Amino acid sequence: PDRPDRPDRPDRPDGPAARGRNRAVRWRDRLTALAWMVGVWNLLWGRISWGNLLGGLLVGLAVLVFFPLPPVTFAGRLRPRALLVLAGRFVTELVRASIHVARVAVQPGYLPRGAIIAVRLRVRTDLNLALTAEAISLVPGTLIIDVDRERGLLYVHVLDVRGPADLTDSRERTLATEARIVRAIGSAAELRLLDTPAPDIPAPAAADPDPPTDRGPDQ
């Protein structure tokens, strides 16, 4: 009978079968990262064309070759219906936010105030942090300025904050974006985490100070 410690056993962790599976997983992760980078490149240019697809492919390959990313495992599965919901809501929020920012930009005499809020995600994997941060930053009016990887925190700058309700609404939109991403590509364990309430952030949101004016103290 075969000895359990034989080095040529294919089912050993360092056997040929295991090495083949590891190579397949690495290539799958690289192709997934490349596809996301090509998609983000086209979104940054604002339209999808053959030139942008080729440019995104070249930039993505250069990043993977010259600036190798840390390994990001993908343990979930793609769900086509949830992916369509994710894409549809993203386009809707993109159009709505663009109209809002344009209205703020042309409104005479109006000086919008901004705020920085901290949002703790429920799924703290590197992949979820990166995808949620990208989706938030691509929508006009919101921008990720820092990420706390250990605590799963996103620090989001929000434009045109008029009161506490706007801060709550921005936090809920960030968590809703995270939920749509997890439902589209997350694992069963990550889906269960969405049912748990997100822990509150003890530190209050920091709002930008009032814009400086040219008027003196007596005016």
PDB file of N, CA, C and O in Angstrom, residues 90-145:
ATOM      1  N   PHE A  90     -25.463  51.780 -10.037  1.00  0.00           N
ATOM      2  CA  PHE A  90     -24.278  52.626 -10.179  1.00  0.00           C
ATOM      3  C   PHE A  90     -24.510  53.705 -11.231  1.00  0.00           C
ATOM      4  O   PHE A  90     -24.186  54.880 -11.015  1.00  0.00           O
ATOM      5  N   VAL A  91     -25.077  53.322 -12.375  1.00  0.00           N
ATOM      6  CA  VAL A  91     -25.342  54.303 -13.432  1.00  0.00           C
ATOM      7  C   VAL A  91     -26.367  55.329 -12.945  1.00  0.00           C
ATOM      8  O   VAL A  91     -26.221  56.551 -13.200  1.00  0.00           O
ATOM      9  N   THR A  92     -27.392  54.885 -12.239  1.00  0.00           N
ATOM     10  CA  THR A  92     -28.407  55.810 -11.723  1.00  0.00           C
ATOM     11  C   THR A  92     -27.792  56.825 -10.762  1.00  0.00           C
ATOM     12  O   THR A  92     -28.051  58.035 -10.859  1.00  0.00           O
ATOM     13  N   GLU A  93     -26.981  56.350  -9.816  1.00  0.00           N
ATOM     14  CA  GLU A  93     -26.345  57.258  -8.865  1.00  0.00           C
ATOM     15  C   GLU A  93     -25.340  58.179  -9.559  1.00  0.00           C
ATOM     16  O   GLU A  93     -25.172  59.339  -9.163  1.00  0.00           O
ATOM     17  N   LEU A  94     -24.670  57.661 -10.592  1.00  0.00           N
ATOM     18  CA  LEU A  94     -23.709  58.481 -11.337  1.00  0.00           C
ATOM     19  C   LEU A  94     -24.406  59.657 -12.005  1.00  0.00           C
ATOM     20  O   LEU A  94     -23.942  60.807 -11.925  1.00  0.00           O
ATOM     21  N   VAL A  95     -25.537  59.402 -12.656  1.00  0.00           N
ATOM     22  CA  VAL A  95     -26.279  60.475 -13.333  1.00  0.00           C
ATOM     23  C   VAL A  95     -26.853  61.452 -12.309  1.00  0.00           C
ATOM     24  O   VAL A  95     -26.754  62.679 -12.464  1.00  0.00           O
ATOM     25  N   ARG A  96     -27.450  60.920 -11.257  1.00  0.00           N
ATOM     26  CA  ARG A  96     -28.061  61.786 -10.253  1.00  0.00           C
ATOM     27  C   ARG A  96     -27.020  62.680  -9.572  1.00  0.00           C
ATOM     28  O   ARG A  96     -27.247  63.887  -9.394  1.00  0.00           O
ATOM     29  N   ALA A  97     -25.871  62.096  -9.200  1.00  0.00           N
ATOM     30  CA  ALA A  97     -24.831  62.876  -8.538  1.00  0.00           C
ATOM     31  C   ALA A  97     -24.225  63.906  -9.490  1.00  0.00           C
ATOM     32  O   ALA A  97     -23.880  65.016  -9.065  1.00  0.00           O
ATOM     33  N   SER A  98     -24.084  63.556 -10.771  1.00  0.00           N
ATOM     34  CA  SER A  98     -23.538  64.511 -11.740  1.00  0.00           C
ATOM     35  C   SER A  98     -24.447  65.729 -11.878  1.00  0.00           C
ATOM     36  O   SER A  98     -23.971  66.880 -11.942  1.00  0.00           O
ATOM     37  N   ILE A  99     -25.747  65.504 -11.916  1.00  0.00           N
ATOM     38  CA  ILE A  99     -26.696  66.617 -12.014  1.00  0.00           C
ATOM     39  C   ILE A  99     -26.625  67.484 -10.755  1.00  0.00           C
ATOM     40  O   ILE A  99     -26.638  68.720 -10.825  1.00  0.00           O
ATOM     41  N   HIS A 100     -26.523  66.839  -9.590  1.00  0.00           N
ATOM     42  CA  HIS A 100     -26.465  67.590  -8.328  1.00  0.00           C
ATOM     43  C   HIS A 100     -25.202  68.452  -8.256  1.00  0.00           C
ATOM     44  O   HIS A 100     -25.263  69.633  -7.891  1.00  0.00           O
ATOM     45  N   VAL A 101     -24.043  67.866  -8.595  1.00  0.00           N
ATOM     46  CA  VAL A 101     -22.790  68.622  -8.541  1.00  0.00           C
ATOM     47  C   VAL A 101     -22.811  69.758  -9.566  1.00  0.00           C
ATOM     48  O   VAL A 101     -22.330  70.874  -9.289  1.00  0.00           O
ATOM     49  N   ALA A 102     -23.373  69.521 -10.740  1.00  0.00           N
ATOM     50  CA  ALA A 102     -23.465  70.585 -11.744  1.00  0.00           C
ATOM     51  C   ALA A 102     -24.355  71.720 -11.249  1.00  0.00           C
ATOM     52  O   ALA A 102     -24.041  72.905 -11.468  1.00  0.00           O
ATOM     53  N   ARG A 103     -25.448  71.396 -10.582  1.00  0.00           N
ATOM     54  CA  ARG A 103     -26.328  72.444 -10.056  1.00  0.00           C
ATOM     55  C   ARG A 103     -25.625  73.258  -8.972  1.00  0.00           C
ATOM     56  O   ARG A 103     -25.758  74.491  -8.905  1.00  0.00           O
ATOM     57  N   VAL A 104     -24.860  72.578  -8.111  1.00  0.00           N
ATOM     58  CA  VAL A 104     -24.110  73.288  -7.074  1.00  0.00           C
ATOM     59  C   VAL A 104     -23.061  74.203  -7.699  1.00  0.00           C
ATOM     60  O   VAL A 104     -22.830  75.332  -7.236  1.00  0.00           O
ATOM     61  N   ALA A 105     -22.422  73.733  -8.782  1.00  0.00           N
ATOM     62  CA  ALA A 105     -21.346  74.503  -9.401  1.00  0.00           C
ATOM     63  C   ALA A 105     -21.854  75.797 -10.042  1.00  0.00           C
ATOM     64  O   ALA A 105     -21.136  76.809 -10.056  1.00  0.00           O
ATOM     65  N   VAL A 106     -23.067  75.794 -10.573  1.00  0.00           N
ATOM     66  CA  VAL A 106     -23.567  76.980 -11.292  1.00  0.00           C
ATOM     67  C   VAL A 106     -24.517  77.815 -10.448  1.00  0.00           C
ATOM     68  O   VAL A 106     -24.984  78.856 -10.908  1.00  0.00           O
ATOM     69  N   GLN A 107     -24.808  77.404  -9.221  1.00  0.00           N
ATOM     70  CA  GLN A 107     -25.732  78.163  -8.379  1.00  0.00           C
ATOM     71  C   GLN A 107     -25.056  79.451  -7.903  1.00  0.00           C
ATOM     72  O   GLN A 107     -24.040  79.398  -7.215  1.00  0.00           O
ATOM     73  N   PRO A 108     -25.582  80.617  -8.247  1.00  0.00           N
ATOM     74  CA  PRO A 108     -24.909  81.882  -7.916  1.00  0.00           C
ATOM     75  C   PRO A 108     -24.854  82.123  -6.400  1.00  0.00           C
ATOM     76  O   PRO A 108     -25.848  81.958  -5.688  1.00  0.00           O
ATOM     77  N   GLY A 109     -23.679  82.486  -5.913  1.00  0.00           N
ATOM     78  CA  GLY A 109     -23.513  82.872  -4.520  1.00  0.00           C
ATOM     79  C   GLY A 109     -23.558  81.751  -3.510  1.00  0.00           C
ATOM     80  O   GLY A 109     -23.511  82.011  -2.301  1.00  0.00           O
ATOM     81  N   TYR A 110     -23.654  80.515  -3.955  1.00  0.00           N
ATOM     82  CA  TYR A 110     -23.753  79.400  -3.001  1.00  0.00           C
ATOM     83  C   TYR A 110     -22.383  78.779  -2.779  1.00  0.00           C
ATOM     84  O   TYR A 110     -21.697  78.409  -3.733  1.00  0.00           O
ATOM     85  N   LEU A 111     -21.965  78.667  -1.529  1.00  0.00           N
ATOM     86  CA  LEU A 111     -20.690  78.061  -1.166  1.00  0.00           C
ATOM     87  C   LEU A 111     -20.969  76.763  -0.420  1.00  0.00           C
ATOM     88  O   LEU A 111     -21.362  76.793   0.757  1.00  0.00           O
ATOM     89  N   PRO A 112     -20.830  75.620  -1.076  1.00  0.00           N
ATOM     90  CA  PRO A 112     -21.160  74.343  -0.416  1.00  0.00           C
ATOM     91  C   PRO A 112     -20.156  74.005   0.673  1.00  0.00           C
ATOM     92  O   PRO A 112     -18.979  74.352   0.600  1.00  0.00           O
ATOM     93  N   ARG A 113     -20.644  73.321   1.684  1.00  0.00           N
ATOM     94  CA  ARG A 113     -19.786  72.828   2.750  1.00  0.00           C
ATOM     95  C   ARG A 113     -19.555  71.333   2.542  1.00  0.00           C
ATOM     96  O   ARG A 113     -20.421  70.622   2.037  1.00  0.00           O
ATOM     97  N   GLY A 114     -18.385  70.866   2.960  1.00  0.00           N
ATOM     98  CA  GLY A 114     -18.056  69.454   2.868  1.00  0.00           C
ATOM     99  C   GLY A 114     -17.885  68.841   4.244  1.00  0.00           C
ATOM    100  O   GLY A 114     -17.829  69.550   5.259  1.00  0.00           O
ATOM    101  N   ALA A 115     -17.807  67.534   4.270  1.00  0.00           N
ATOM    102  CA  ALA A 115     -17.606  66.817   5.526  1.00  0.00           C
ATOM    103  C   ALA A 115     -16.832  65.544   5.246  1.00  0.00           C
ATOM    104  O   ALA A 115     -16.851  65.025   4.124  1.00  0.00           O
ATOM    105  N   ILE A 116     -16.154  65.051   6.259  1.00  0.00           N
ATOM    106  CA  ILE A 116     -15.452  63.779   6.186  1.00  0.00           C
ATOM    107  C   ILE A 116     -16.110  62.827   7.172  1.00  0.00           C
ATOM    108  O   ILE A 116     -16.185  63.124   8.368  1.00  0.00           O
ATOM    109  N   ILE A 117     -16.601  61.716   6.668  1.00  0.00           N
ATOM    110  CA  ILE A 117     -17.257  60.736   7.525  1.00  0.00           C
ATOM    111  C   ILE A 117     -16.474  59.421   7.478  1.00  0.00           C
ATOM    112  O   ILE A 117     -15.810  59.110   6.491  1.00  0.00           O
ATOM    113  N   ALA A 118     -16.542  58.693   8.568  1.00  0.00           N
ATOM    114  CA  ALA A 118     -15.907  57.381   8.656  1.00  0.00           C
ATOM    115  C   ALA A 118     -16.995  56.314   8.597  1.00  0.00           C
ATOM    116  O   ALA A 118     -17.959  56.357   9.364  1.00  0.00           O
ATOM    117  N   VAL A 119     -16.863  55.391   7.667  1.00  0.00           N
ATOM    118  CA  VAL A 119     -17.849  54.319   7.482  1.00  0.00           C
ATOM    119  C   VAL A 119     -17.140  52.985   7.683  1.00  0.00           C
ATOM    120  O   VAL A 119     -16.169  52.679   6.978  1.00  0.00           O
ATOM    121  N   ARG A 120     -17.634  52.204   8.626  1.00  0.00           N
ATOM    122  CA  ARG A 120     -17.054  50.883   8.881  1.00  0.00           C
ATOM    123  C   ARG A 120     -17.818  49.842   8.067  1.00  0.00           C
ATOM    124  O   ARG A 120     -19.025  49.660   8.244  1.00  0.00           O
ATOM    125  N   LEU A 121     -17.113  49.153   7.176  1.00  0.00           N
ATOM    126  CA  LEU A 121     -17.748  48.133   6.352  1.00  0.00           C
ATOM    127  C   LEU A 121     -17.953  46.859   7.149  1.00  0.00           C
ATOM    128  O   LEU A 121     -17.239  46.574   8.110  1.00  0.00           O
ATOM    129  N   ARG A 122     -18.917  46.072   6.700  1.00  0.00           N
ATOM    130  CA  ARG A 122     -19.195  44.811   7.387  1.00  0.00           C
ATOM    131  C   ARG A 122     -18.322  43.675   6.881  1.00  0.00           C
ATOM    132  O   ARG A 122     -17.995  42.760   7.630  1.00  0.00           O
ATOM    133  N   VAL A 123     -17.937  43.720   5.608  1.00  0.00           N
ATOM    134  CA  VAL A 123     -17.036  42.720   5.026  1.00  0.00           C
ATOM    135  C   VAL A 123     -15.675  43.400   4.839  1.00  0.00           C
ATOM    136  O   VAL A 123     -15.545  44.317   4.028  1.00  0.00           O
ATOM    137  N   ARG A 124     -14.661  42.953   5.580  1.00  0.00           N
ATOM    138  CA  ARG A 124     -13.393  43.687   5.646  1.00  0.00           C
ATOM    139  C   ARG A 124     -12.293  43.046   4.805  1.00  0.00           C
ATOM    140  O   ARG A 124     -11.114  43.219   5.102  1.00  0.00           O
ATOM    141  N   THR A 125     -12.650  42.317   3.781  1.00  0.00           N
ATOM    142  CA  THR A 125     -11.629  41.759   2.904  1.00  0.00           C
ATOM    143  C   THR A 125     -11.017  42.865   2.053  1.00  0.00           C
ATOM    144  O   THR A 125     -11.642  43.908   1.805  1.00  0.00           O
ATOM    145  N   ASP A 126      -9.779  42.635   1.600  1.00  0.00           N
ATOM    146  CA  ASP A 126      -9.116  43.622   0.756  1.00  0.00           C
ATOM    147  C   ASP A 126      -9.901  43.877  -0.526  1.00  0.00           C
ATOM    148  O   ASP A 126      -9.986  45.013  -1.006  1.00  0.00           O
ATOM    149  N   LEU A 127     -10.470  42.817  -1.099  1.00  0.00           N
ATOM    150  CA  LEU A 127     -11.220  42.970  -2.341  1.00  0.00           C
ATOM    151  C   LEU A 127     -12.451  43.845  -2.141  1.00  0.00           C
ATOM    152  O   LEU A 127     -12.727  44.741  -2.937  1.00  0.00           O
ATOM    153  N   ASN A 128     -13.187  43.611  -1.064  1.00  0.00           N
ATOM    154  CA  ASN A 128     -14.386  44.404  -0.819  1.00  0.00           C
ATOM    155  C   ASN A 128     -14.036  45.858  -0.502  1.00  0.00           C
ATOM    156  O   ASN A 128     -14.716  46.788  -0.961  1.00  0.00           O
ATOM    157  N   LEU A 129     -12.971  46.069   0.273  1.00  0.00           N
ATOM    158  CA  LEU A 129     -12.545  47.436   0.564  1.00  0.00           C
ATOM    159  C   LEU A 129     -12.187  48.181  -0.727  1.00  0.00           C
ATOM    160  O   LEU A 129     -12.589  49.332  -0.926  1.00  0.00           O
ATOM    161  N   ALA A 130     -11.441  47.507  -1.605  1.00  0.00           N
ATOM    162  CA  ALA A 130     -11.009  48.153  -2.844  1.00  0.00           C
ATOM    163  C   ALA A 130     -12.188  48.447  -3.769  1.00  0.00           C
ATOM    164  O   ALA A 130     -12.304  49.558  -4.310  1.00  0.00           O
ATOM    165  N   LEU A 131     -13.083  47.474  -3.952  1.00  0.00           N
ATOM    166  CA  LEU A 131     -14.200  47.669  -4.874  1.00  0.00           C
ATOM    167  C   LEU A 131     -15.177  48.720  -4.357  1.00  0.00           C
ATOM    168  O   LEU A 131     -15.677  49.550  -5.129  1.00  0.00           O
ATOM    169  N   THR A 132     -15.454  48.700  -3.054  1.00  0.00           N
ATOM    170  CA  THR A 132     -16.361  49.701  -2.498  1.00  0.00           C
ATOM    171  C   THR A 132     -15.753  51.096  -2.594  1.00  0.00           C
ATOM    172  O   THR A 132     -16.442  52.066  -2.935  1.00  0.00           O
ATOM    173  N   ALA A 133     -14.453  51.217  -2.302  1.00  0.00           N
ATOM    174  CA  ALA A 133     -13.793  52.517  -2.395  1.00  0.00           C
ATOM    175  C   ALA A 133     -13.807  53.025  -3.835  1.00  0.00           C
ATOM    176  O   ALA A 133     -14.041  54.223  -4.081  1.00  0.00           O
ATOM    177  N   GLU A 134     -13.567  52.146  -4.815  1.00  0.00           N
ATOM    178  CA  GLU A 134     -13.596  52.557  -6.220  1.00  0.00           C
ATOM    179  C   GLU A 134     -14.988  53.014  -6.627  1.00  0.00           C
ATOM    180  O   GLU A 134     -15.153  54.042  -7.295  1.00  0.00           O
ATOM    181  N   ALA A 135     -16.001  52.254  -6.237  1.00  0.00           N
ATOM    182  CA  ALA A 135     -17.370  52.601  -6.627  1.00  0.00           C
ATOM    183  C   ALA A 135     -17.800  53.925  -6.015  1.00  0.00           C
ATOM    184  O   ALA A 135     -18.488  54.727  -6.670  1.00  0.00           O
ATOM    185  N   ILE A 136     -17.396  54.205  -4.776  1.00  0.00           N
ATOM    186  CA  ILE A 136     -17.755  55.464  -4.131  1.00  0.00           C
ATOM    187  C   ILE A 136     -17.018  56.629  -4.783  1.00  0.00           C
ATOM    188  O   ILE A 136     -17.590  57.697  -5.029  1.00  0.00           O
ATOM    189  N   SER A 137     -15.739  56.448  -5.073  1.00  0.00           N
ATOM    190  CA  SER A 137     -14.934  57.547  -5.622  1.00  0.00           C
ATOM    191  C   SER A 137     -15.342  57.906  -7.048  1.00  0.00           C
ATOM    192  O   SER A 137     -15.140  59.053  -7.472  1.00  0.00           O
ATOM    193  N   LEU A 138     -15.882  56.966  -7.804  1.00  0.00           N
ATOM    194  CA  LEU A 138     -16.267  57.244  -9.178  1.00  0.00           C
ATOM    195  C   LEU A 138     -17.547  58.068  -9.278  1.00  0.00           C
ATOM    196  O   LEU A 138     -17.851  58.612 -10.343  1.00  0.00           O
ATOM    197  N   VAL A 139     -18.308  58.157  -8.187  1.00  0.00           N
ATOM    198  CA  VAL A 139     -19.538  58.944  -8.182  1.00  0.00           C
ATOM    199  C   VAL A 139     -19.199  60.382  -7.802  1.00  0.00           C
ATOM    200  O   VAL A 139     -18.578  60.615  -6.761  1.00  0.00           O
ATOM    201  N   PRO A 140     -19.562  61.382  -8.614  1.00  0.00           N
ATOM    202  CA  PRO A 140     -19.242  62.778  -8.281  1.00  0.00           C
ATOM    203  C   PRO A 140     -19.838  63.184  -6.932  1.00  0.00           C
ATOM    204  O   PRO A 140     -20.951  62.784  -6.575  1.00  0.00           O
ATOM    205  N   GLY A 141     -19.070  63.984  -6.197  1.00  0.00           N
ATOM    206  CA  GLY A 141     -19.535  64.465  -4.903  1.00  0.00           C
ATOM    207  C   GLY A 141     -19.036  63.672  -3.724  1.00  0.00           C
ATOM    208  O   GLY A 141     -19.164  64.124  -2.582  1.00  0.00           O
ATOM    209  N   THR A 142     -18.478  62.495  -3.953  1.00  0.00           N
ATOM    210  CA  THR A 142     -17.904  61.687  -2.884  1.00  0.00           C
ATOM    211  C   THR A 142     -16.519  61.223  -3.313  1.00  0.00           C
ATOM    212  O   THR A 142     -16.286  60.930  -4.484  1.00  0.00           O
ATOM    213  N   LEU A 143     -15.618  61.162  -2.331  1.00  0.00           N
ATOM    214  CA  LEU A 143     -14.236  60.789  -2.635  1.00  0.00           C
ATOM    215  C   LEU A 143     -13.632  60.104  -1.419  1.00  0.00           C
ATOM    216  O   LEU A 143     -13.762  60.600  -0.291  1.00  0.00           O
ATOM    217  N   ILE A 144     -12.997  58.956  -1.631  1.00  0.00           N
ATOM    218  CA  ILE A 144     -12.296  58.258  -0.560  1.00  0.00           C
ATOM    219  C   ILE A 144     -10.949  58.947  -0.345  1.00  0.00           C
ATOM    220  O   ILE A 144     -10.138  59.050  -1.269  1.00  0.00           O
ATOM    221  N   ILE A 145     -10.710  59.421   0.875  1.00  0.00           N
ATOM    222  CA  ILE A 145      -9.445  60.093   1.164  1.00  0.00           C
ATOM    223  C   ILE A 145      -8.507  59.229   1.991  1.00  0.00           C
ATOM    224  O   ILE A 145      -7.313  59.515   2.066  1.00  0.00           O
TER     225      ILE A 145
END
